[in-house]
């Protein structure tokens, strides 16, 4: 083979770069200092803030229609009512940000509720019952994650299957019968709080802050966004996307367990109910909150505002004596409107 | 092989690799000199990418040895190669559109601070370091806080090269770095590749663009049908000769 001498490489004509290139060195950034009324004219402004704008509009409308709506008592009850959905929504947001979807989240909660009921009925203390709920739900989450990541089955199919498995298991284990749970501690927990914030809402708020920190202040969070944004790029830089997938479904499972405890505290019983509304509303809240359904883009607080909006909608309609039958209809309309608006996001 | 004065950063000796009946590489031997731009040319299917994948730890050679900085290496995966200082700029660039430039530069190498196992991102340090990386290396990389989605093709390429060049890498492998770029952006990226060499990195460049190979490289290796058929100093060859070596109308 040819010998290699070390000549100083006489480079053929180095390409002189033109001084004025059409490409600007910095991308145009949106004029942040621009007048706020300029912002209002852009449809993307409305799309980016759909949840908060919708919430403000709903609150205004309901306040005009019924003065009871904006009383301290009612706000308190809205926040408590929203807390279960908020906890489930945080889990759903993690999953959707990683480009997945957890259809089993409500059934997983139901299984947690039943695990709690069984432990409690057998004389286990409150703490052990609560741990049972979280463990049962977490197992479903881990199973979802492992099947999706290692078994390489689509998120949709796996969680559709575990939706059925978890709710079936809940029926089998409970024999379809509710167990009433009379615990002074749980009643106190769901009826007391700090200022206007009931304890269930405080739990949800703490989890939300934790979720925000995990997403935006840890390596795991960055890797989650990378996995959801571009799986190939994440893998090329050595990120184990399988690990991220298992982690997000596990988180969703753990949170479904926490939601199960909140649900029992609220209802005072362990029932093998389907809770389908919670599933639909958790996905709806995430979409309303501006999270991209294809993953990689969004926040935690957006979906939480979405969850609040859906709860306000239900609460307001109830206050105005609208039949319960109209509630799913109203939720559906709001979600589709939000999805339409999200097409105009930046 | 004659003794040379130049230190070899990579020494590939008799490397073979077959996928089933397809002999992708047959006793390939070549060297990359430290601090030089080495070009690897050849027709589609000549085995360039397979060879590069062996060097960057994606494939394992079935026989033969690859030495890096004088010692034989057996990379199990790309992470192994990266730890030794071999970085690859992938053809698809491996950037996440919805993350910022600095987040992409530090993807999976994030700086953290904290106590024990509880660690948080050191965003400030990463942004500052990203600013330094970009300003010392790149000609046209935008503000590190902007999202990659907003960048042009050339700027993306620059970010990707910047990432490969940072983190004290010794060898940067580039697979068709300008294939998707316009004339002006190509010129900027070429400028960046030359700057890499001037900063002391060794570069392995796969390119189909002969004038680019002649402009940038110090050494050219030609591959044909899984074999390394010729090597030339760029100053001692011509585009025509390279083409005839690639097509096989001329042997060695």
PDB file of C-alpha atoms in Angstrom, chain A residues 15-16 26 35 39 43 45 50 54 66 70 97 108 129 131 168 179 194 196 218 225 247 275 301 319 345:
ATOM      1  CA  UNK A  15     -13.453  27.959   0.022  1.00  0.00           C
ATOM      2  CA  UNK A  16     -13.631  31.598   0.890  1.00  0.00           C
ATOM      3  CA  UNK A  26     -29.425  34.085  14.711  1.00  0.00           C
ATOM      4  CA  UNK A  35     -47.233  45.068  22.995  1.00  0.00           C
ATOM      5  CA  UNK A  39     -50.053  38.965  20.892  1.00  0.00           C
ATOM      6  CA  UNK A  43     -54.136  32.694  16.743  1.00  0.00           C
ATOM      7  CA  UNK A  45     -51.346  32.851  21.272  1.00  0.00           C
ATOM      8  CA  UNK A  50     -56.180  27.328  25.345  1.00  0.00           C
ATOM      9  CA  UNK A  54     -60.990  28.412  28.511  1.00  0.00           C
ATOM     10  CA  UNK A  66     -75.041  31.586  39.133  1.00  0.00           C
ATOM     11  CA  UNK A  70     -67.602  31.916  42.853  1.00  0.00           C
ATOM     12  CA  UNK A  97     -44.838  13.326  26.608  1.00  0.00           C
ATOM     13  CA  UNK A 108     -55.446   0.633  37.237  1.00  0.00           C
ATOM     14  CA  UNK A 129     -54.125  -0.724  52.923  1.00  0.00           C
ATOM     15  CA  UNK A 131     -49.504   0.623  50.432  1.00  0.00           C
ATOM     16  CA  UNK A 168     -61.684  -7.618  35.131  1.00  0.00           C
ATOM     17  CA  UNK A 179     -66.679  -2.753  50.626  1.00  0.00           C
ATOM     18  CA  UNK A 194     -55.325  24.489  54.963  1.00  0.00           C
ATOM     19  CA  UNK A 196     -59.424  26.862  51.158  1.00  0.00           C
ATOM     20  CA  UNK A 218     -33.354  16.318  35.986  1.00  0.00           C
ATOM     21  CA  UNK A 225     -38.513  14.773  26.211  1.00  0.00           C
ATOM     22  CA  UNK A 247     -40.276   4.500  33.908  1.00  0.00           C
ATOM     23  CA  UNK A 275     -64.403   4.907  36.182  1.00  0.00           C
ATOM     24  CA  UNK A 301     -49.076  22.747  34.603  1.00  0.00           C
ATOM     25  CA  UNK A 319     -74.915  24.109  39.843  1.00  0.00           C
ATOM     26  CA  UNK A 345     -49.772  26.092  18.029  1.00  0.00           C
TER      27      UNK A 345
END
